[in-house]
Coordinates of C-alpha atoms and ligand atoms in Angstrom, one line a residue:
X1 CA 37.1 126.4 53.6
X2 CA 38.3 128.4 56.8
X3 CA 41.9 128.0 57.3
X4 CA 43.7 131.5 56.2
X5 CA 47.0 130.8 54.7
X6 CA 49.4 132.5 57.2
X7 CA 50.7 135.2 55.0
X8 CA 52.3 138.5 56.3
X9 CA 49.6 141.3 54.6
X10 CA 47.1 142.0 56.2
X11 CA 43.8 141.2 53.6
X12 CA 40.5 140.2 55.1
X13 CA 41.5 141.3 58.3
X14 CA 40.2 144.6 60.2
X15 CA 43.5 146.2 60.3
X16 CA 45.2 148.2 57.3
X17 CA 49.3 149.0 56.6
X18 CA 48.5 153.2 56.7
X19 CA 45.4 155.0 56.0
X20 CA 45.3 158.3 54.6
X21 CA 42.5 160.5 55.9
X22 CA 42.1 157.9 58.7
X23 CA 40.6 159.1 61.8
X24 CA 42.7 159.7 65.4
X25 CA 41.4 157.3 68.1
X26 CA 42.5 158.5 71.4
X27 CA 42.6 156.3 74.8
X28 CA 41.3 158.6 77.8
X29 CA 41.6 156.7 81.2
X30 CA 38.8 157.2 82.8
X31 CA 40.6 158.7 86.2
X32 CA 42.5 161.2 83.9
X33 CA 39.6 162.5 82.4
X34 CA 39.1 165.6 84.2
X35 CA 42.6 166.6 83.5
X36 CA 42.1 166.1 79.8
X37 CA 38.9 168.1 79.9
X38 CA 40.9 170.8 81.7
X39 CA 43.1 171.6 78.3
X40 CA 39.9 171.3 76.0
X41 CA 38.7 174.6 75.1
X42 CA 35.2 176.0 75.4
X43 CA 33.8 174.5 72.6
X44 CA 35.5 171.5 72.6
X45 CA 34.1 170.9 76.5
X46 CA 30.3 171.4 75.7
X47 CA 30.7 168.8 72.9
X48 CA 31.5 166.3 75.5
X49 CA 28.8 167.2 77.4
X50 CA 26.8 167.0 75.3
X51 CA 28.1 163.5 73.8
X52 CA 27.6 162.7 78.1
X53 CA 31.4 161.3 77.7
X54 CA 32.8 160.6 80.8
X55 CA 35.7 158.3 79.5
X56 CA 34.1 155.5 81.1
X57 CA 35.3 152.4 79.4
X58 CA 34.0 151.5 76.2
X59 CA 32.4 154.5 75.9
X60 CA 33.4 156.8 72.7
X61 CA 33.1 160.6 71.6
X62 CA 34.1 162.5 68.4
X63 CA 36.0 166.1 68.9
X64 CA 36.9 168.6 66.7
X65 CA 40.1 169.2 66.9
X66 CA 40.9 172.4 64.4
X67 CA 39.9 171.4 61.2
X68 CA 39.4 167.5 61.9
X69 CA 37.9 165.5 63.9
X70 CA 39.6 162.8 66.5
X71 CA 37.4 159.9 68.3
X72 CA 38.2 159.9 72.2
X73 CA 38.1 156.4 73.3
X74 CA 36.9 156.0 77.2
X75 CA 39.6 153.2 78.6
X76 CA 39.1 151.9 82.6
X77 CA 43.7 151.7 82.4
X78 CA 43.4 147.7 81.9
X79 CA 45.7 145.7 79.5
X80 CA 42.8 143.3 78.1
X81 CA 40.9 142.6 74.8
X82 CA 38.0 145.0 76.2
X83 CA 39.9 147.9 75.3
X84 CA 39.6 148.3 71.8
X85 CA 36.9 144.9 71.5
X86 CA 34.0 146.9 71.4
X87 CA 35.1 149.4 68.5
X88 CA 34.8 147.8 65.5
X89 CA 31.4 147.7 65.6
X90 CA 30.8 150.7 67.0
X91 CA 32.7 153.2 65.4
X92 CA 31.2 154.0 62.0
X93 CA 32.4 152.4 58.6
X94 CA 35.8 153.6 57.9
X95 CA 39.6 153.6 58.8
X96 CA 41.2 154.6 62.4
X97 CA 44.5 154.8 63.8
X98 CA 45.7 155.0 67.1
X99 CA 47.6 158.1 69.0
X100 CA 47.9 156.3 72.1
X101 CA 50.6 153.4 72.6
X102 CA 48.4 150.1 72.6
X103 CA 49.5 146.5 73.7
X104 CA 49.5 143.5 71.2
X105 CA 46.8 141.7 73.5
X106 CA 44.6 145.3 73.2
X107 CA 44.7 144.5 68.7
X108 CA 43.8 141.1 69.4
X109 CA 41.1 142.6 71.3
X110 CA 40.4 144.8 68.0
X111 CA 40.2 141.8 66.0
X112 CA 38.3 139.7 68.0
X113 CA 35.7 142.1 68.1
X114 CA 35.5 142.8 64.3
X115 CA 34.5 139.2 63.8
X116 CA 31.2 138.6 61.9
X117 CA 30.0 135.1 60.8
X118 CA 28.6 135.7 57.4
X119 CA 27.9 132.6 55.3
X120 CA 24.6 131.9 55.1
X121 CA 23.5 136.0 56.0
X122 CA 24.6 138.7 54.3
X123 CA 26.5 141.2 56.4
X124 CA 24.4 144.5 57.3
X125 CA 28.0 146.2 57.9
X126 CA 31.8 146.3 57.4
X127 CA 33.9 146.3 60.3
X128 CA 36.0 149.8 61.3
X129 CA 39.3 148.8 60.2
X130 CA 42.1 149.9 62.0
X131 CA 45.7 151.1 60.7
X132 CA 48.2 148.6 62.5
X133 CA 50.4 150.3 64.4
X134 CA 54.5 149.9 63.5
X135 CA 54.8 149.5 67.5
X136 CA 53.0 146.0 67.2
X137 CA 54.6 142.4 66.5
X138 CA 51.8 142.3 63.9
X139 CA 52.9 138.8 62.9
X140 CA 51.2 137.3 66.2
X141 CA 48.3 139.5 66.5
X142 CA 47.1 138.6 63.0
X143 CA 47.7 134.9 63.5
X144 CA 45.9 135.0 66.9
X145 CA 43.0 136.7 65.4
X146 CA 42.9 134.1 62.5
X147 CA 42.9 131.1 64.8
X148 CA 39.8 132.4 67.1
X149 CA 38.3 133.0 64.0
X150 CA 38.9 129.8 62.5
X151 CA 37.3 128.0 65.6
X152 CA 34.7 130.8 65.6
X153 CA 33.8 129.6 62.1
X154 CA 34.2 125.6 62.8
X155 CA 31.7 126.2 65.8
X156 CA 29.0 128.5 63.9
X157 CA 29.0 126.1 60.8
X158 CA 25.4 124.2 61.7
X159 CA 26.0 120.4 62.1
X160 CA 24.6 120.0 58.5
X161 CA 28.5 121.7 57.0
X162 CA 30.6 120.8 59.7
X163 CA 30.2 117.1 60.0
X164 CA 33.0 114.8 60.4
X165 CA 34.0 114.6 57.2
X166 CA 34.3 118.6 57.0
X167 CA 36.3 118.5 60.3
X168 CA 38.5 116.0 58.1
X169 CA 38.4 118.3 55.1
X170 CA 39.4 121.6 57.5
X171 CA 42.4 119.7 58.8
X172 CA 43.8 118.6 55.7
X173 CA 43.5 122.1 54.5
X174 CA 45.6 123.1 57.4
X175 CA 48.1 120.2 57.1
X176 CA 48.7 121.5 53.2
X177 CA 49.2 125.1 54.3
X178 CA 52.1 124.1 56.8
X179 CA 53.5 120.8 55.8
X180 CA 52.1 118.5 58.2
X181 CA 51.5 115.2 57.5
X182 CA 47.7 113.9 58.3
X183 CA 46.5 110.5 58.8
X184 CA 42.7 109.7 59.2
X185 CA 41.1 106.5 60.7
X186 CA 37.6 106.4 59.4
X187 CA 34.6 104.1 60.0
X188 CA 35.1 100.3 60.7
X189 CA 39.0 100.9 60.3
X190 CA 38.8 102.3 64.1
X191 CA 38.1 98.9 65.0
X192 CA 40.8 97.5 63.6
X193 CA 43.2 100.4 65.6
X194 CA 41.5 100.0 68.6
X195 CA 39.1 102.1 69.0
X196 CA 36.5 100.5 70.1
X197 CA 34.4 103.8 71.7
X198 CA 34.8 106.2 69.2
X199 CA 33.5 104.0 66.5
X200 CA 30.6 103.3 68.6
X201 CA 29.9 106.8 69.6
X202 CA 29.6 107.9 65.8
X203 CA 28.4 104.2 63.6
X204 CA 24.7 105.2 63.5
X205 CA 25.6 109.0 61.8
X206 CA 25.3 108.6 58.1
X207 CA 28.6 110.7 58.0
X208 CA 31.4 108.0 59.1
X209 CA 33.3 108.5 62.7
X210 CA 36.9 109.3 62.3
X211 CA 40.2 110.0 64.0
X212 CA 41.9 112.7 62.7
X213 CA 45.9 112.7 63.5
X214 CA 48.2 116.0 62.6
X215 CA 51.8 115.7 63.1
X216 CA 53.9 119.0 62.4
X217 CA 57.4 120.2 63.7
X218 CA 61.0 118.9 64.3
X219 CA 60.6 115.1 65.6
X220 CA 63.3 115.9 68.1
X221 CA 61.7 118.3 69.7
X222 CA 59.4 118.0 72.8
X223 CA 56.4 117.0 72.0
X224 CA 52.8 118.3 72.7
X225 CA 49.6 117.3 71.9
X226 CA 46.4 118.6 71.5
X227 CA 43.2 116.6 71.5
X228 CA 39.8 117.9 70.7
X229 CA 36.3 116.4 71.4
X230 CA 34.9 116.5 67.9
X231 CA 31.1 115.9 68.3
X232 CA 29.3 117.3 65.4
X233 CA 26.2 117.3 66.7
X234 CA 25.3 115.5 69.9
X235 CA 21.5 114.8 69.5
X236 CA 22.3 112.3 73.2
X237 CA 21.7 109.1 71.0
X238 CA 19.6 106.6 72.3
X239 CA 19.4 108.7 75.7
X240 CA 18.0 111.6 73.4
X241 CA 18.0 115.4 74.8
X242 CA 14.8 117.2 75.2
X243 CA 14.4 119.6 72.3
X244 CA 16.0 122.8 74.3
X245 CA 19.2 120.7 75.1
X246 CA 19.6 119.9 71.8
X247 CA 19.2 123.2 70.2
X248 CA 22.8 124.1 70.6
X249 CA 24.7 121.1 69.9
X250 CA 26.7 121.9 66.8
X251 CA 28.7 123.4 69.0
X252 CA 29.3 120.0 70.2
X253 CA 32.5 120.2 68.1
X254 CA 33.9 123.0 70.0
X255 CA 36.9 121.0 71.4
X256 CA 37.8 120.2 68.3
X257 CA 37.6 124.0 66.9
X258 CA 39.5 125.3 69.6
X259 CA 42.1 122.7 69.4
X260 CA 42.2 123.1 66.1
X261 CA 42.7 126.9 66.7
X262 CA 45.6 126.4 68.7
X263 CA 47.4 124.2 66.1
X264 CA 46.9 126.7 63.8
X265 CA 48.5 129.4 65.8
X266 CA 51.3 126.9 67.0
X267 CA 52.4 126.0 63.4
X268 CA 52.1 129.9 61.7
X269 CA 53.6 130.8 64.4
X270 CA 56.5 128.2 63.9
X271 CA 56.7 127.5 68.1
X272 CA 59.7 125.2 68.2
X273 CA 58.0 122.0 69.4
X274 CA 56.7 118.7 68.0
X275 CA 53.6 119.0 67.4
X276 CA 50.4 116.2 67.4
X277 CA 47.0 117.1 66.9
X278 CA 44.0 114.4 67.2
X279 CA 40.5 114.9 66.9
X280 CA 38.2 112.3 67.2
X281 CA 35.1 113.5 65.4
X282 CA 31.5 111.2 65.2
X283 CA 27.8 112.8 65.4
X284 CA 25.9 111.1 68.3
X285 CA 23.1 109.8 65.9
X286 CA 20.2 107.7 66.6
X287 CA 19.9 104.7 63.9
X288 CA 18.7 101.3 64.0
X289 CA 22.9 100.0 64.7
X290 CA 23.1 103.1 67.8
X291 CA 25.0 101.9 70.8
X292 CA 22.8 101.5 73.8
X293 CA 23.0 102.0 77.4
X294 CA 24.2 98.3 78.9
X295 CA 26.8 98.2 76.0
X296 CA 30.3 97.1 76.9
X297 CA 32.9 98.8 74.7
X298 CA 36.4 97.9 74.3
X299 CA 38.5 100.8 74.1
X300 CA 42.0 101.8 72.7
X301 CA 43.5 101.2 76.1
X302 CA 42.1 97.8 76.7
X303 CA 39.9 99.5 79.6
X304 CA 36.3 98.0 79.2
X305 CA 33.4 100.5 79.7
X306 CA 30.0 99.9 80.5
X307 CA 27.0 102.3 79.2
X308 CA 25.3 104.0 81.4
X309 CA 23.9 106.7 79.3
X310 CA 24.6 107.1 75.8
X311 CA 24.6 111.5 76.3
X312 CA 28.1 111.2 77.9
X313 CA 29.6 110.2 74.3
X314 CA 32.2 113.1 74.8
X315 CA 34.5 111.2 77.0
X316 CA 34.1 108.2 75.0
X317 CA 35.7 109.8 72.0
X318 CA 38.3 111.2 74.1
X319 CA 39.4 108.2 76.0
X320 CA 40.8 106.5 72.9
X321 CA 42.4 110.0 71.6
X322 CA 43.6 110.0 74.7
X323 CA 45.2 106.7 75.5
X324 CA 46.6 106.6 72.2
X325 CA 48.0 110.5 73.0
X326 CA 49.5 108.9 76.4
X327 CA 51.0 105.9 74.5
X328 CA 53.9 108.0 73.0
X329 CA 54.8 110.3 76.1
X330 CA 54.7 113.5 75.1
X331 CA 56.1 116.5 77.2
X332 CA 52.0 117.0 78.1
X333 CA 48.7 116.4 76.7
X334 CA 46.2 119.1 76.3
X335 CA 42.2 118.2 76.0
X336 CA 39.2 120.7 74.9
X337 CA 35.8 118.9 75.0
X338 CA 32.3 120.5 75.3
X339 CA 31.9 118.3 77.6
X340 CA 29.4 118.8 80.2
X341 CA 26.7 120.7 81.6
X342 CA 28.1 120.3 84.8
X343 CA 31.2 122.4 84.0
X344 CA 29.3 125.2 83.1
X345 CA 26.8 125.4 86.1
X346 CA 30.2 125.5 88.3
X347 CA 32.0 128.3 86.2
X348 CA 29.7 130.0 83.4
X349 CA 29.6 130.4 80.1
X350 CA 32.5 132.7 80.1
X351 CA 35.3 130.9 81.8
X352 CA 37.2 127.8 80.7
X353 CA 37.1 125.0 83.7
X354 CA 40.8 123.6 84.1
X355 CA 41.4 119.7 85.1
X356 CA 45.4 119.1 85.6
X357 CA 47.2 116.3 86.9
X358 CA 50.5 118.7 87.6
X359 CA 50.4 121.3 89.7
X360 CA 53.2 123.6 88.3
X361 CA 51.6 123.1 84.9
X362 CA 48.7 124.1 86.2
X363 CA 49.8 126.9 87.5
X364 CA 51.7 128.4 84.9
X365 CA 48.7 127.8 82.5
X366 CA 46.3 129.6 85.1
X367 CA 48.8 133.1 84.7
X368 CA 49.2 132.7 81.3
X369 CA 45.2 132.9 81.0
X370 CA 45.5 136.2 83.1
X371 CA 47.8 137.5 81.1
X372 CA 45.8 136.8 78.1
X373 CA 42.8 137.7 78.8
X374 CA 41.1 134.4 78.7
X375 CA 40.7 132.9 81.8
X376 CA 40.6 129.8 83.4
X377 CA 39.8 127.7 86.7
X378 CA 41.5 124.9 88.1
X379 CA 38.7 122.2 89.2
X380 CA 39.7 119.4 91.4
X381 CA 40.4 115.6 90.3
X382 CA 39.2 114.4 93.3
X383 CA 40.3 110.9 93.8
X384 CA 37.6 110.1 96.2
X385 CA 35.1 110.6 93.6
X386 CA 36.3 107.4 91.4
X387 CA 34.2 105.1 93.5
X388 CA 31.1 106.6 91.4
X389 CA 32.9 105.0 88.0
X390 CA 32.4 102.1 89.4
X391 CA 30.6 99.3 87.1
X392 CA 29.9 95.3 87.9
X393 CA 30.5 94.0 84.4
X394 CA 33.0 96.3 83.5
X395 CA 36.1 98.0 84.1
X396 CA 34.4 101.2 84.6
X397 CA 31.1 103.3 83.3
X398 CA 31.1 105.8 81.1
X399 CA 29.0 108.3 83.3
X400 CA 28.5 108.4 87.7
X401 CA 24.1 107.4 88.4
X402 CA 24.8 110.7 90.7
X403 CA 23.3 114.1 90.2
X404 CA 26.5 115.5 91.9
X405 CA 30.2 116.5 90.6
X406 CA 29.3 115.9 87.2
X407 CA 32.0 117.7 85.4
X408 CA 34.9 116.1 87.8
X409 CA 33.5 112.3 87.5
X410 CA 33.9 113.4 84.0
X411 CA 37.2 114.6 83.9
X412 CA 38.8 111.1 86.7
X413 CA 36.9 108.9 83.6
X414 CA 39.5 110.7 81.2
X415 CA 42.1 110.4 83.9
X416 CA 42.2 106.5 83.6
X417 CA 43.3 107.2 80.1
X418 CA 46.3 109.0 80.9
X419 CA 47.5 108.0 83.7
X420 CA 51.1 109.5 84.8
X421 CA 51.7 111.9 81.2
X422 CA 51.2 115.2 82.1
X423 CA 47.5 116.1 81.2
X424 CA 45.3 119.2 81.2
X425 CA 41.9 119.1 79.9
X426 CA 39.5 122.2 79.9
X427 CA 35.9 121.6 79.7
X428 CA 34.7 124.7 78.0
X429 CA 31.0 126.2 76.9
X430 CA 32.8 127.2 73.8
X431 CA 29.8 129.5 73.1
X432 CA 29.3 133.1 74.0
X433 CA 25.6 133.8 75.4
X434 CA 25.5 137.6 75.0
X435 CA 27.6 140.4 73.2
X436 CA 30.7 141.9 75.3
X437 CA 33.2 143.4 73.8
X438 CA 35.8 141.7 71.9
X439 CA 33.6 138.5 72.4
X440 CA 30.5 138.6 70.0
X441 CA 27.6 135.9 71.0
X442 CA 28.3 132.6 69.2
X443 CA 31.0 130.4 69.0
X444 CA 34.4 131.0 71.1
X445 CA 37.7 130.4 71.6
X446 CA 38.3 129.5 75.5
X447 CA 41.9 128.7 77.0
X448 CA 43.3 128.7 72.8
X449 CA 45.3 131.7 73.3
X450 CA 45.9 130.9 77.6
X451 CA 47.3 127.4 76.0
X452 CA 49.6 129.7 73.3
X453 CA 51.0 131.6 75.9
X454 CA 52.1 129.2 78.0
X455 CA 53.9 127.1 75.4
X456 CA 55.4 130.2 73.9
X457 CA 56.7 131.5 76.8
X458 CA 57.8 127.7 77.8
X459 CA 59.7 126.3 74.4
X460 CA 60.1 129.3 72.4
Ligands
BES21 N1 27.8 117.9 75.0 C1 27.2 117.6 76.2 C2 27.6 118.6 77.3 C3 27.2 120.0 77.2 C4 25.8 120.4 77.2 C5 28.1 121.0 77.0 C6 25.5 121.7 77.1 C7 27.8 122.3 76.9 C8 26.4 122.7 76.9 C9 27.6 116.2 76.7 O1 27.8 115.3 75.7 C10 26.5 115.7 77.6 O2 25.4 115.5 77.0 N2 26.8 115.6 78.9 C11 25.8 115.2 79.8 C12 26.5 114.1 80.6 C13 25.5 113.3 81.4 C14 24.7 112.4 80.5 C15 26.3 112.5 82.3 C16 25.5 116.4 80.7 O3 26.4 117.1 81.1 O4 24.3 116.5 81.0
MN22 MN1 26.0 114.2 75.2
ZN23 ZN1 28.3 116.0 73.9

């Protein structure tokens, strides 16, 4: 339904191969403005003025230029999606090109910003499209733009279309389009692999609980994999969320969109590794066969793990995705979960919190998210903090009786899972509260492209 088949043109995008009678965009830094204005004529001054341009950024104004008409683009001099992000739905209906040089990350930034969620509400407008320039590896800054999109859409899609049986049906659309193979575990067949937590987790949902396994690339090359928390909708189960906690959980699925995403962009972008992609997807329903807080599961690891509270399901999923990640040792393990409020009362809505059990890994993904415009934060796994996963029938619990360090008790509960393979997991809001530009409110890609980067620059 969402996956874009990787091909070269450039249909249902925002960009065009030429234009004619397209309109000039022009990049003014804002601190060379004045010396711009200085070689304007009369005429051509007062229209500024009058348009109050100051080439702040974001900010446009047309000019006439002789017998046409150019759109000056304010630009504050920084390399980042905000650039151009703002355009497309600001500039009127129509087709642009661009007079100034312009980095691949700044069309990204175009694209990302030209994004409009339109199934169930008919768009009001079209995009600006933009003609892309020859300069450009156009290649990667179409595929990038179709992989946020493709998590955009996974995350929008209300719980009712994006269950996990459509999470199923996405990725064995995507396996078709590249030539993966694609194995799914569904219902009381988890039990019989192992695991023990995600089929408790998702057994009350009418739609069946499910692990989802991708495997793409060269088998001899190294390996990565990607693992995605794949909550459809997290109503808290038995521990049930107040009605404003719940009113945004289909986005509960985000992990899974954005590692989804990333797999996308890995395999149309043919990044010369072994790829493995599992997403453990169950909706946290409340039926008469829900688990219950005091449960004991048995998970894929053999770890046994009490119930404290049936609203941190996230981890659950993730621990047997996890272990059974672990069990093959791949080069490293990369997690994305929604997976608490914690993470986003330490960071925001707007920045992707980074857990990492090596350093050097950490850092490299940390600049990569600089350089890409889409940052992250390294949290602490504080050791210390273990004592609170503590449980007297069990192995451990699934979530710390403490009001404090939420997101890191969290993330050492995943840890156990893992152990020694190198492991990042981000724990993301994977939803945009307000407009900026590039970033339009609703569902997000956070640390996808940060994640690219990094393995591109490390095994292409
Ligand atoms: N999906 C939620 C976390 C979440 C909430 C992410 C809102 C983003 C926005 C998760 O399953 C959850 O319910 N976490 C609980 C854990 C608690 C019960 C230990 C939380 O963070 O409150
Ligand atoms: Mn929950
Ligand atoms: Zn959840």
């Amino acid at each position: 339904m969402y996956i874009t088949s990787p091909e070269s043109n450039l249909t249902g995008t925002s960009f065009i191969e030429d234009a004619e009678n397209s309109t000039p965009l022009e990049l003014v830094k804002t601190a060379d403005f004045e010396t711009r204005q200085s070689s304007l004529d009369d005429y051509q001054k007062a229209s500024l003025q009058r348009q109050s341009f100051t080439a702040a950024r974001g900010q446009i104004a047309w000019l006439k230029c002789g017998e046409t008409f150019k759109v000056l683009v304010g630009w504050d001099g920084n390399d980042d999606l905000a650039t151009l992000g703002g355009l497309p739905m600001t500039l009127a209906e129509g087709d642009y090109h661009l007079e100034s040089s312009i980095s691949d990350l700044q069309l990204i930034g175009w694209g990302m910003g030209s994004y409009q969620f339109n199934r169930y509400k008919k768009a009001t407008r079209a995009p600006a499209r933009l003609v892309m320039p020859s300069t450009a590896n156009a290649t990667r800054v179409i595929n990038s733009i179709r992989a946020v999109a493709l998590c955009r859409d996974l995350i929008n899609t209300p719980a009712q279309d994006m269950a996990p049986s459509h999470l199923e049906a996405e990725s064995r659309e995507m396996a078709e389009c590249f030539g993966a193979s694609i194995n799914v575990t569904v219902g009381d067949a988890l039990l019989d692999a192992g695991c023990g937590a995600i089929h408790a987790v998702g057994r009350a949902a009418e739609d069946a609980p499910r692990l989802i396994d991708l495997t793409w690339g060269d088998e001899n090359a190294p390996k990565i994999t990607i693992v995605g928390k794949g909550v459809t909708f997290d109503s808290g189960g038995l521990d049930i969320k107040p009605g404003s906690a719940m009113r945004m959980m289909k986005k509960d699925m985000g992990g899974a969109a954005n590692a989804m995403g990333l797999a996308y962009l890995i395999m149309a972008e043919k990044l010369p590794v072994r790829l493995r992609l599992l997403v453990p997807a169950a909706e946290n329903a409340i039926s008469g066969n829900s688990f219950r807080p005091g449960d004991i599961l048995h998970t894929h690891k053999g770890l046994t793990v009490e119930i404290d509270n049936t609203d941190a399901e996230g981890r659950l999923l993730l621990c047997d995705a996890l272990s059974i990640a672990a069990e093959e040792k791949p080069e490293a393990i990369f997690d994305f979960a929604t997976l608490t409020g914690s993470a986003r009362s330490a960071v925001g809505a707007e920045l992707s919190a980074m857990f990492c059990n090596d350093d050097t890994l950490a850092d490299a993904v940390y600049q990569a998210g600089r350089n890409a415009d889409d940052a992250v934060w390294r949290m602490p796994l504080h050791g210390d903090y273990n004592h609170m996963l503590n449980s007297k029938v069990a192995d451990v619990v699934n979530c710390a009786p403490s009001p404090y360090a939420g997101a890191i008790t969290a993330a050492l509960f995943l840890e156990r899972f893992v152990e020694k393979t190198p492991w990042m997991h981000f724990d993301i809001n994977a939803f945009n509260v307000r407009n900026r530009p590039g970033h339009p409110e609703g569902g997000e890609a956070m640390a996808l492209r940060a994640v690219f980067d990094y393995l591109n620059g490390s095994y292409a």
